[in-house]
């Protein structure tokens, strides 16, 4: 932190500059005060020497848009980012850069490294879910705040160790950390971010960077060919970091698996109670005190006397015409010959071990084999890639400005303006991951950003020399995918504001999502975020493949399944535990106290049936969650307490005491006819007395249920001897047909029956099938150690299986023959993934706490996976809820906490 210089701007929009804070290769960060005296922001403004370069401006604004898309979690939402200016503002949060922290206190403890790595990996996972690449990690772009790490750079420009513009208007950038594929001139991909993450974690754990320290040319050679020395890395982290530093990108772990391995409970969860060493925590507190003590410079008392060009010229003003040698030459046409000459000057422009850069821009660096781009950016220290056709994903990443062609006029220098600011605390809800749609509210004064369309490759110019394809390739893969890569998948529909209601203009289907590459999740048709002021919905259901109904403690919400728009919200439908279709005209909700029938059009309650007084002969009835449903019939259990008077005592005896007795019943109810079909008395459960049944199988003539283990009485538990009792009832009359045990199936184990009379359940490490008529085993599927099976899903002749080894598979229902088995590639531990079969029965989706993985149901081909790390706000609740999947016609709806995504499936 230092005092303002004479030529520093004094104002950025509504912000009054207080002091210089930090510098990067491309920006200067200022501390500034907003209209409120307590409103302190960090303004990142472009260096004047770069601000006038059109390529810099395009890249700067592209990375600023990326910051908006990633806002939330470990990325601070920008407070301001003028559309025509090169500066952004974000709320100030006391923090040190990783480089400053290592300089001050040396390597971080293992727990702190875990929290740092998990937070960064969580953000990378959101980026990689679209197939995009961040390229924004460096010791100077990662902050250590009191409650967790922050990421402040969102592309190679923000993470650059050096950046300069030459007289022809070409921007040259040197990245502090390269990857083997970059050194060899190959494409970067999500795995490239994992290599850099490995370097960064090794630096945090040891204070030195393996492979990358020293002169640039030597570092590049080591990165491409040498093995990393990790002896100083803690044993518990060494294998993970070594995996990230694998030379072959295919051998590196995914960001999601790294996040889970470092902190299964999430970075925010692990950081609770503090995570910084005492010396760093004291330094952060001292920085906060010094910032609070800052006052507006004396010269600002008289605005007319303010020094510096920005005092009379707004910093966010568009460039004005310039003259003189400082103005760059015209940006050359893309068909012009490429400049692939080395940049003159010394090579040692890489940052030191702390990632520091002193003073202004470094001297130009040598770049043997550097790739020149005719219109935008050169990445120094990387080999020239061979000419190749651009991939679809690369085309999608091309910013609109790059595809529009060269600028026609000389822009002029603009006053400092810049990328996303330094400290980034998650003070707002997370933006929707995966498609990186924009936040619900655009920066004040700027229009809401729209997703960029797919841009076709630029036509080849007949006169272009042979070098042009290579450089064009470099532009697309390094410039576009690196700097604007998060535009990939930005697609058809922006995230809906949590408070938006549907209007006539919105009553149309979402545009058809673009096709994706194998392994990449399809682009969501829409994303809906439940209001942050309300608890996340606890139940969801689909009505007639047209309406998604969400219920929670504050009410019910109807979402149009075509557009993702909120149609209605009803507070009087709060607490529903099940959502079903009651014919083609009504939606049925079951709550702990009543049944409700709602209009799917507006959510109006059409009928209401209260349990306490509207079931004859069962006053004050208490009802358990629904047992299950088939067609228009639902089954449930209920109970009430009756007073049993003591018998009249015999002569000479004392009168006995009256007793309270619980009477329980099993009901069948038609929700279309709104009529009770039958009820049958059943044994009461544990206090308060209602036994909770779970539907196991429905056949033509009967149904099989198992009682929830939590509602078993001590006598039930003793009688069962660790095994579950199953009850079979006649569907027409409710008569109890039999009560049986099957092998060693337990009260809490996963179990499911089918219409053919078989019962499937986990027994130890195996999956067994039983004949319900005889209770004898039919077949056994042997598992491996600890492969406890979860609830299977039948599909035609197949039975899809799931187990705690994070494997899903398919067996023949009749014989138990294993047809295929695949891993979800999620770290071991936790429950078995929950399975959902698409309505078309061609896609099997496995959901767990880490991701959703889609497989071809027939042969087990892994189709894609989706990860949304969620809104992990260190100052609020961490989103640790598992993923939930709901089939809905030709789509599936994926829920993670308060966010819902609609994906097209077969």
Coordinates of C-alpha atoms in Angstrom, one line a residue, residues 260-745:
X260 CA -13.1 -33.8 -2.6
X261 CA -9.8 -35.4 -1.7
X262 CA -8.5 -32.2 -0.1
X263 CA -11.6 -31.3 1.9
X264 CA -14.6 -33.7 1.5
X265 CA -16.7 -31.3 3.6
X266 CA -15.7 -28.4 1.3
X267 CA -13.1 -25.7 1.8
X268 CA -15.6 -23.5 3.7
X269 CA -16.4 -26.3 6.1
X270 CA -12.8 -27.1 6.7
X271 CA -11.9 -23.5 7.2
X272 CA -14.5 -22.9 10.0
X273 CA -12.9 -21.8 13.2
X274 CA -10.0 -20.1 11.4
X275 CA -7.3 -21.4 9.0
X276 CA -4.5 -18.9 8.8
X277 CA -1.3 -19.2 10.9
X278 CA -1.2 -16.7 13.7
X279 CA 1.4 -14.4 12.0
X280 CA -0.7 -14.2 8.8
X281 CA -3.9 -13.6 10.6
X282 CA -2.2 -10.7 12.5
X283 CA -0.9 -9.3 9.2
X284 CA -4.4 -9.5 7.7
X285 CA -5.9 -7.7 10.7
X286 CA -3.2 -5.0 10.6
X287 CA -3.9 -4.4 6.9
X288 CA -7.6 -4.0 7.7
X289 CA -6.9 -1.5 10.4
X290 CA -4.6 0.5 8.1
X291 CA -7.2 0.5 5.3
X292 CA -10.0 1.7 7.7
X293 CA -7.7 4.6 8.7
X294 CA -7.3 5.8 5.1
X295 CA -8.7 9.3 4.4
X296 CA -9.3 11.0 1.1
X297 CA -6.2 12.8 0.0
X298 CA -6.2 16.5 1.0
X299 CA -6.3 17.7 -2.6
X300 CA -9.7 16.0 -3.0
X301 CA -11.2 18.6 -0.6
X302 CA -11.3 20.9 -3.7
X303 CA -12.3 18.9 -6.7
X304 CA -11.2 21.6 -9.1
X305 CA -7.7 21.4 -7.7
X306 CA -7.3 17.7 -8.0
X307 CA -4.1 16.7 -9.6
X308 CA -3.9 14.2 -12.4
X309 CA -5.7 13.9 -15.7
X310 CA -8.5 11.8 -14.2
X311 CA -9.6 14.7 -12.0
X312 CA -11.3 16.4 -15.0
X313 CA -11.8 13.4 -17.2
X314 CA -13.9 10.4 -16.0
X315 CA -11.8 7.3 -15.7
X316 CA -14.5 5.2 -17.4
X317 CA -14.8 7.5 -20.4
X318 CA -14.3 6.0 -23.8
X319 CA -10.9 6.6 -25.4
X320 CA -10.4 9.9 -27.2
X321 CA -8.2 10.5 -30.2
X322 CA -4.5 10.5 -29.4
X323 CA -1.4 11.6 -31.2
X324 CA 2.2 11.0 -30.7
X325 CA 4.3 7.9 -30.4
X326 CA 2.3 6.5 -27.5
X327 CA -0.6 5.7 -29.7
X328 CA -0.5 2.2 -31.2
X329 CA -0.6 1.6 -34.9
X330 CA -3.7 0.2 -36.6
X331 CA -4.6 -3.3 -35.6
X332 CA -3.7 -5.4 -38.6
X333 CA -6.2 -7.4 -40.6
X334 CA -6.4 -11.1 -39.8
X335 CA -5.5 -11.9 -43.3
X336 CA -2.2 -10.0 -43.1
X337 CA 1.1 -11.9 -42.8
X338 CA 1.8 -13.0 -39.3
X339 CA 4.6 -11.5 -37.2
X340 CA 6.3 -14.5 -35.8
X341 CA 9.6 -12.8 -35.1
X342 CA 11.0 -13.1 -31.6
X343 CA 10.5 -10.2 -29.3
X344 CA 13.8 -8.6 -28.5
X345 CA 15.1 -8.2 -25.0
X346 CA 16.2 -10.3 -22.1
X347 CA 14.5 -13.6 -21.3
X348 CA 14.3 -13.5 -17.6
X349 CA 10.9 -11.9 -17.1
X350 CA 9.4 -14.6 -15.0
X351 CA 8.3 -13.8 -11.4
X352 CA 10.5 -14.7 -8.5
X353 CA 9.5 -17.5 -6.2
X354 CA 7.0 -15.2 -4.5
X355 CA 5.5 -14.2 -7.8
X356 CA 6.5 -10.5 -7.3
X357 CA 7.0 -8.0 -10.0
X358 CA 8.7 -4.8 -8.9
X359 CA 7.9 -1.5 -10.6
X360 CA 6.4 -1.3 -14.0
X361 CA 6.5 -3.6 -17.0
X362 CA 9.6 -5.8 -17.4
X363 CA 11.8 -5.5 -20.3
X364 CA 10.6 -7.4 -23.4
X365 CA 11.5 -11.0 -23.2
X366 CA 13.0 -13.3 -25.8
X367 CA 10.7 -15.9 -27.2
X368 CA 12.4 -18.4 -29.4
X369 CA 9.6 -20.1 -31.2
X370 CA 7.0 -17.7 -29.8
X371 CA 3.6 -17.7 -31.5
X372 CA 2.6 -14.3 -32.8
X373 CA -1.0 -13.5 -33.4
X374 CA -1.8 -11.1 -36.2
X375 CA -4.4 -9.2 -34.2
X376 CA -4.3 -9.9 -30.5
X377 CA -1.9 -11.6 -28.2
X378 CA 1.4 -13.4 -28.2
X379 CA 2.1 -16.0 -25.5
X380 CA 5.8 -16.0 -24.9
X381 CA 7.8 -19.1 -24.2
X382 CA 5.5 -21.6 -26.0
X383 CA 6.2 -23.5 -29.2
X384 CA 4.3 -22.9 -32.4
X385 CA 1.4 -25.4 -32.9
X386 CA 0.9 -27.1 -36.1
X387 CA -1.9 -25.9 -38.5
X388 CA -5.1 -27.7 -37.7
X389 CA -8.8 -27.2 -38.1
X390 CA -10.4 -25.5 -35.1
X391 CA -12.5 -27.6 -32.8
X392 CA -16.1 -26.8 -32.1
X393 CA -15.3 -25.9 -28.5
X394 CA -12.7 -23.5 -29.6
X395 CA -15.0 -21.9 -32.0
X396 CA -17.5 -21.4 -29.2
X397 CA -14.9 -19.7 -27.2
X398 CA -14.2 -17.0 -29.7
X399 CA -15.3 -13.6 -28.3
X400 CA -17.7 -11.6 -30.4
X401 CA -15.1 -8.9 -30.8
X402 CA -12.5 -11.3 -32.2
X403 CA -14.9 -12.7 -34.7
X404 CA -16.1 -9.3 -35.8
X405 CA -12.9 -8.4 -37.6
X406 CA -10.2 -5.7 -37.1
X407 CA -11.0 -2.2 -35.9
X408 CA -11.0 0.5 -38.4
X409 CA -9.7 3.5 -36.4
X410 CA -6.9 4.4 -34.1
X411 CA -8.1 4.2 -30.6
X412 CA -6.6 6.6 -28.1
X413 CA -5.0 6.0 -24.7
X414 CA -7.5 5.7 -22.0
X415 CA -7.0 6.5 -18.3
X416 CA -6.2 3.6 -16.1
X417 CA -9.0 1.0 -16.0
X418 CA -8.9 -2.7 -15.2
X419 CA -9.9 -6.3 -14.5
X420 CA -11.6 -7.8 -11.5
X421 CA -10.2 -6.3 -8.3
X422 CA -8.2 -8.0 -5.6
X423 CA -9.9 -9.2 -2.5
X424 CA -12.9 -11.2 -3.4
X425 CA -15.1 -12.3 -0.4
X426 CA -18.2 -14.3 -1.2
X427 CA -20.7 -11.8 0.1
X428 CA -23.4 -12.7 -2.4
X429 CA -25.0 -15.9 -3.5
X430 CA -23.1 -17.9 -6.0
X431 CA -23.9 -17.4 -9.6
X432 CA -25.1 -20.4 -11.5
X433 CA -22.3 -22.8 -12.3
X434 CA -21.8 -25.0 -15.3
X435 CA -23.1 -22.7 -18.0
X436 CA -21.8 -19.6 -16.3
X437 CA -24.9 -17.6 -17.0
X438 CA -24.8 -14.1 -15.8
X439 CA -25.8 -12.9 -12.3
X440 CA -29.5 -11.9 -11.9
X441 CA -28.6 -8.3 -11.7
X442 CA -26.1 -6.6 -14.0
X443 CA -23.8 -3.9 -12.8
X444 CA -25.6 -0.6 -12.2
X445 CA -25.7 1.4 -15.4
X446 CA -24.8 -1.5 -17.6
X447 CA -27.3 -3.6 -19.6
X448 CA -27.7 -7.2 -18.6
X449 CA -25.1 -9.3 -20.5
X450 CA -26.3 -11.8 -23.0
X451 CA -24.8 -15.1 -23.9
X452 CA -22.6 -15.0 -27.0
X453 CA -23.7 -16.7 -30.2
X454 CA -21.6 -19.4 -31.8
X455 CA -19.2 -17.7 -34.2
X456 CA -18.2 -19.6 -37.4
X457 CA -14.5 -19.7 -38.1
X458 CA -13.2 -16.7 -40.0
X459 CA -12.9 -17.4 -43.8
X460 CA -9.4 -18.0 -44.9
X461 CA -7.9 -15.2 -47.0
X462 CA -6.5 -16.3 -50.3
X463 CA -3.4 -14.3 -50.0
X464 CA -2.6 -15.4 -46.4
X465 CA 0.9 -16.9 -46.1
X466 CA 1.5 -20.4 -44.8
X467 CA 2.1 -19.2 -41.3
X468 CA -1.4 -17.8 -40.9
X469 CA -3.2 -21.1 -40.0
X470 CA -0.8 -21.7 -37.2
X471 CA -1.2 -18.3 -35.7
X472 CA -5.0 -18.4 -36.2
X473 CA -4.9 -21.7 -34.3
X474 CA -2.9 -20.0 -31.5
X475 CA -5.5 -17.2 -31.4
X476 CA -8.4 -19.6 -31.0
X477 CA -6.9 -22.1 -28.6
X478 CA -4.8 -19.8 -26.4
X479 CA -6.4 -16.5 -26.7
X480 CA -10.1 -17.3 -27.0
X481 CA -10.2 -20.5 -25.0
X482 CA -7.9 -19.0 -22.4
X483 CA -9.2 -15.5 -22.0
X484 CA -12.8 -16.0 -22.9
X485 CA -13.2 -19.7 -22.4
X486 CA -16.1 -19.4 -20.0
X487 CA -18.2 -18.1 -22.8
X488 CA -18.3 -21.8 -23.9
X489 CA -21.7 -23.1 -22.9
X490 CA -22.9 -19.7 -22.0
X491 CA -25.6 -20.6 -24.4
X492 CA -29.2 -20.4 -24.9
X493 CA -30.8 -19.2 -21.6
X494 CA -29.5 -17.0 -18.9
X495 CA -29.9 -17.9 -15.3
X496 CA -33.3 -16.7 -14.0
X497 CA -33.4 -14.1 -11.3
X498 CA -34.8 -15.7 -8.1
X499 CA -37.6 -13.3 -8.0
X500 CA -38.7 -13.3 -11.6
X501 CA -42.2 -14.1 -12.4
X502 CA -43.3 -15.4 -15.8
X503 CA -44.8 -13.0 -18.3
X504 CA -46.4 -13.5 -21.7
X505 CA -43.2 -12.6 -23.4
X506 CA -41.5 -15.5 -21.6
X507 CA -44.1 -18.1 -22.4
X508 CA -42.0 -19.9 -25.0
X509 CA -39.7 -22.9 -25.0
X510 CA -36.0 -22.3 -24.3
X511 CA -33.9 -22.4 -27.5
X512 CA -32.6 -25.9 -28.3
X513 CA -29.2 -26.4 -26.6
X514 CA -26.1 -26.7 -28.7
X515 CA -24.5 -30.0 -29.2
X516 CA -21.5 -30.8 -27.0
X517 CA -18.4 -32.9 -27.2
X518 CA -18.3 -36.4 -25.8
X519 CA -17.8 -36.4 -22.0
X520 CA -19.1 -32.8 -21.6
X521 CA -22.5 -32.3 -20.1
X522 CA -25.1 -30.9 -22.4
X523 CA -25.8 -27.2 -22.0
X524 CA -28.7 -26.8 -19.6
X525 CA -32.0 -25.7 -21.2
X526 CA -32.5 -23.4 -18.3
X527 CA -31.3 -22.7 -14.7
X528 CA -33.5 -21.7 -11.9
X529 CA -32.2 -20.4 -8.6
X530 CA -34.6 -20.4 -5.6
X531 CA -34.7 -17.1 -3.6
X532 CA -31.7 -16.9 -1.3
X533 CA -33.9 -15.5 1.5
X534 CA -35.8 -18.8 1.6
X535 CA -34.6 -22.2 2.7
X536 CA -33.7 -24.6 -0.2
X537 CA -36.7 -26.7 -1.4
X538 CA -36.9 -30.1 0.3
X539 CA -39.2 -31.8 -2.2
X540 CA -39.7 -31.6 -5.9
X541 CA -42.1 -33.3 -8.3
X542 CA -43.2 -33.1 -11.9
X543 CA -46.8 -32.6 -13.1
X544 CA -47.6 -34.0 -16.5
X545 CA -44.1 -33.2 -17.8
X546 CA -45.1 -29.6 -17.9
X547 CA -44.6 -28.2 -14.4
X548 CA -41.9 -28.6 -11.8
X549 CA -43.3 -28.1 -8.3
X550 CA -40.9 -27.3 -5.5
X551 CA -41.9 -27.4 -1.9
X552 CA -40.3 -26.2 1.3
X553 CA -41.0 -24.8 4.7
X554 CA -42.1 -21.5 3.3
X555 CA -44.4 -22.6 0.5
X556 CA -44.7 -24.3 -2.9
X557 CA -43.4 -22.9 -6.2
X558 CA -44.4 -23.8 -9.7
X559 CA -41.7 -23.7 -12.4
X560 CA -42.5 -24.0 -16.2
X561 CA -40.5 -27.1 -17.3
X562 CA -40.1 -25.6 -20.8
X563 CA -38.5 -22.3 -19.9
X564 CA -37.5 -22.5 -16.2
X565 CA -39.6 -19.5 -15.4
X566 CA -41.4 -19.2 -12.0
X567 CA -45.1 -19.3 -12.6
X568 CA -46.5 -19.1 -9.1
X569 CA -45.7 -19.3 -5.4
X570 CA -48.1 -20.3 -2.6
X571 CA -47.3 -19.8 1.0
X572 CA -50.3 -21.9 2.2
X573 CA -48.8 -25.0 0.6
X574 CA -45.8 -25.0 2.9
X575 CA -44.3 -28.2 4.3
X576 CA -45.3 -30.6 1.6
X577 CA -43.4 -33.9 1.6
X578 CA -44.6 -35.3 -1.7
X579 CA -45.7 -33.9 -5.1
X580 CA -47.8 -36.0 -7.4
X581 CA -50.1 -35.5 -10.4
X582 CA -53.8 -35.9 -9.6
X583 CA -55.0 -36.4 -13.1
X584 CA -54.7 -33.8 -15.8
X585 CA -56.3 -31.0 -13.9
X586 CA -54.8 -30.9 -10.4
X587 CA -51.5 -31.2 -8.7
X588 CA -51.5 -33.2 -5.4
X589 CA -49.3 -32.3 -2.4
X590 CA -49.0 -34.3 0.8
X591 CA -47.9 -32.4 4.0
X592 CA -47.6 -33.7 7.6
X593 CA -51.0 -32.2 8.4
X594 CA -53.1 -32.3 5.2
X595 CA -53.6 -33.2 1.6
X596 CA -53.8 -30.4 -0.9
X597 CA -55.0 -30.2 -4.5
X598 CA -53.5 -27.2 -6.4
X599 CA -54.3 -25.7 -9.8
X600 CA -51.1 -26.2 -11.9
X601 CA -51.9 -22.9 -13.7
X602 CA -51.7 -20.5 -10.8
X603 CA -51.1 -22.6 -7.6
X604 CA -54.6 -21.9 -6.2
X605 CA -55.7 -24.4 -3.6
X606 CA -58.8 -26.2 -5.0
X607 CA -59.3 -28.8 -2.3
X608 CA -57.9 -29.4 1.2
X609 CA -58.2 -32.5 3.4
X610 CA -57.0 -32.1 7.0
X611 CA -55.9 -35.2 8.9
X612 CA -57.0 -34.0 12.3
X613 CA -60.8 -33.9 11.6
X614 CA -61.6 -35.3 8.2
X615 CA -60.9 -39.0 8.5
X616 CA -63.9 -40.6 10.1
X617 CA -63.1 -42.5 13.3
X618 CA -59.5 -41.3 13.5
X619 CA -59.6 -37.9 15.2
X620 CA -56.4 -36.0 15.6
X621 CA -54.7 -38.4 13.3
X622 CA -50.9 -38.1 12.8
X623 CA -49.6 -39.2 9.4
X624 CA -46.2 -40.5 8.4
X625 CA -44.7 -39.5 5.0
X626 CA -46.4 -41.3 2.1
X627 CA -45.6 -45.0 1.8
X628 CA -45.8 -44.9 -2.0
X629 CA -48.0 -44.4 -5.0
X630 CA -49.2 -46.3 -8.1
X631 CA -51.4 -44.6 -10.6
X632 CA -53.9 -42.5 -8.8
X633 CA -53.6 -44.4 -5.5
X634 CA -51.4 -43.5 -2.6
X635 CA -50.7 -45.5 0.5
X636 CA -49.9 -44.0 3.9
X637 CA -50.0 -44.8 7.6
X638 CA -51.6 -42.8 10.3
X639 CA -52.3 -43.1 14.0
X640 CA -54.2 -41.6 16.9
X641 CA -54.3 -42.0 20.6
X642 CA -57.4 -43.3 22.4
X643 CA -58.2 -43.5 26.1
X644 CA -58.8 -47.0 27.4
X645 CA -60.7 -46.8 30.7
X646 CA -59.6 -49.2 33.4
X647 CA -62.1 -52.0 34.2
X648 CA -64.4 -51.6 37.1
X649 CA -62.6 -52.9 40.2
X650 CA -63.9 -55.8 42.1
X651 CA -65.2 -55.3 45.6
X652 CA -62.4 -54.5 48.0
X653 CA -59.9 -53.6 45.2
X654 CA -58.5 -50.2 44.2
X655 CA -59.6 -48.8 40.9
X656 CA -57.2 -49.2 38.1
X657 CA -55.8 -46.3 36.0
X658 CA -57.0 -45.3 32.5
X659 CA -54.4 -45.7 29.8
X660 CA -53.4 -44.0 26.5
X661 CA -53.2 -46.5 23.6
X662 CA -52.0 -45.7 20.1
X663 CA -54.0 -47.2 17.3
X664 CA -52.4 -47.3 13.9
X665 CA -53.8 -47.9 10.4
X666 CA -52.6 -48.4 6.8
X667 CA -54.6 -46.5 4.3
X668 CA -55.2 -46.6 0.5
X669 CA -56.5 -43.4 -1.0
X670 CA -57.4 -42.4 -4.5
X671 CA -56.1 -38.8 -5.1
X672 CA -58.2 -38.3 -8.3
X673 CA -61.5 -39.4 -6.8
X674 CA -60.5 -37.9 -3.4
X675 CA -61.8 -41.0 -1.8
X676 CA -60.5 -43.4 0.9
X677 CA -60.4 -47.0 -0.6
X678 CA -59.6 -48.9 2.6
X679 CA -57.9 -48.9 5.9
X680 CA -56.5 -51.8 7.9
X681 CA -55.2 -51.8 11.5
X682 CA -51.5 -52.4 11.8
X683 CA -49.1 -52.5 14.8
X684 CA -48.2 -49.1 16.2
X685 CA -44.6 -47.9 15.9
X686 CA -42.2 -46.3 18.2
X687 CA -43.5 -43.2 20.0
X688 CA -45.3 -41.1 19.0
X689 CA -46.8 -44.2 17.5
X690 CA -47.2 -43.9 13.7
X691 CA -45.2 -46.7 11.9
X692 CA -43.6 -45.4 8.7
X693 CA -43.8 -47.8 5.8
X694 CA -41.8 -47.7 2.6
X695 CA -43.2 -49.2 -0.6
X696 CA -41.0 -52.1 -1.8
X697 CA -42.9 -53.6 -4.6
X698 CA -46.3 -53.2 -6.4
X699 CA -47.8 -56.1 -8.2
X700 CA -51.1 -56.6 -10.0
X701 CA -52.8 -58.0 -6.9
X702 CA -50.7 -57.0 -3.9
X703 CA -48.1 -54.6 -2.6
X704 CA -45.1 -55.2 -0.3
X705 CA -43.8 -52.8 2.3
X706 CA -41.1 -52.6 4.9
X707 CA -41.2 -50.5 8.1
X708 CA -38.7 -47.7 8.5
X709 CA -36.1 -48.8 11.1
X710 CA -36.5 -45.5 13.1
X711 CA -40.1 -46.3 13.8
X712 CA -39.6 -49.9 15.0
X713 CA -40.5 -50.5 18.7
X714 CA -37.9 -52.3 20.9
X715 CA -40.1 -55.4 20.7
X716 CA -40.0 -55.3 16.9
X717 CA -36.2 -54.9 17.0
X718 CA -35.8 -57.9 19.4
X719 CA -38.1 -60.1 17.3
X720 CA -36.3 -59.3 14.1
X721 CA -32.9 -60.2 15.4
X722 CA -31.3 -57.7 13.1
X723 CA -33.4 -58.7 10.1
X724 CA -36.2 -56.8 8.4
X725 CA -39.9 -57.9 8.4
X726 CA -41.7 -57.3 5.1
X727 CA -45.5 -57.2 5.0
X728 CA -47.7 -57.9 1.9
X729 CA -51.2 -56.4 1.6
X730 CA -54.0 -57.2 -0.9
X731 CA -54.3 -54.1 -3.2
X732 CA -58.1 -54.4 -3.4
X733 CA -59.1 -54.9 0.2
X734 CA -56.0 -54.1 2.3
X735 CA -56.0 -57.6 3.9
X736 CA -52.6 -58.6 5.3
X737 CA -51.5 -61.6 3.2
X738 CA -48.1 -62.4 4.9
X739 CA -45.2 -61.2 7.0
X740 CA -41.8 -62.6 6.0
X741 CA -38.0 -62.1 6.3
X742 CA -35.7 -62.6 3.4
X743 CA -32.2 -63.9 4.0
X744 CA -30.2 -61.3 6.0
X745 CA -31.9 -58.2 4.6

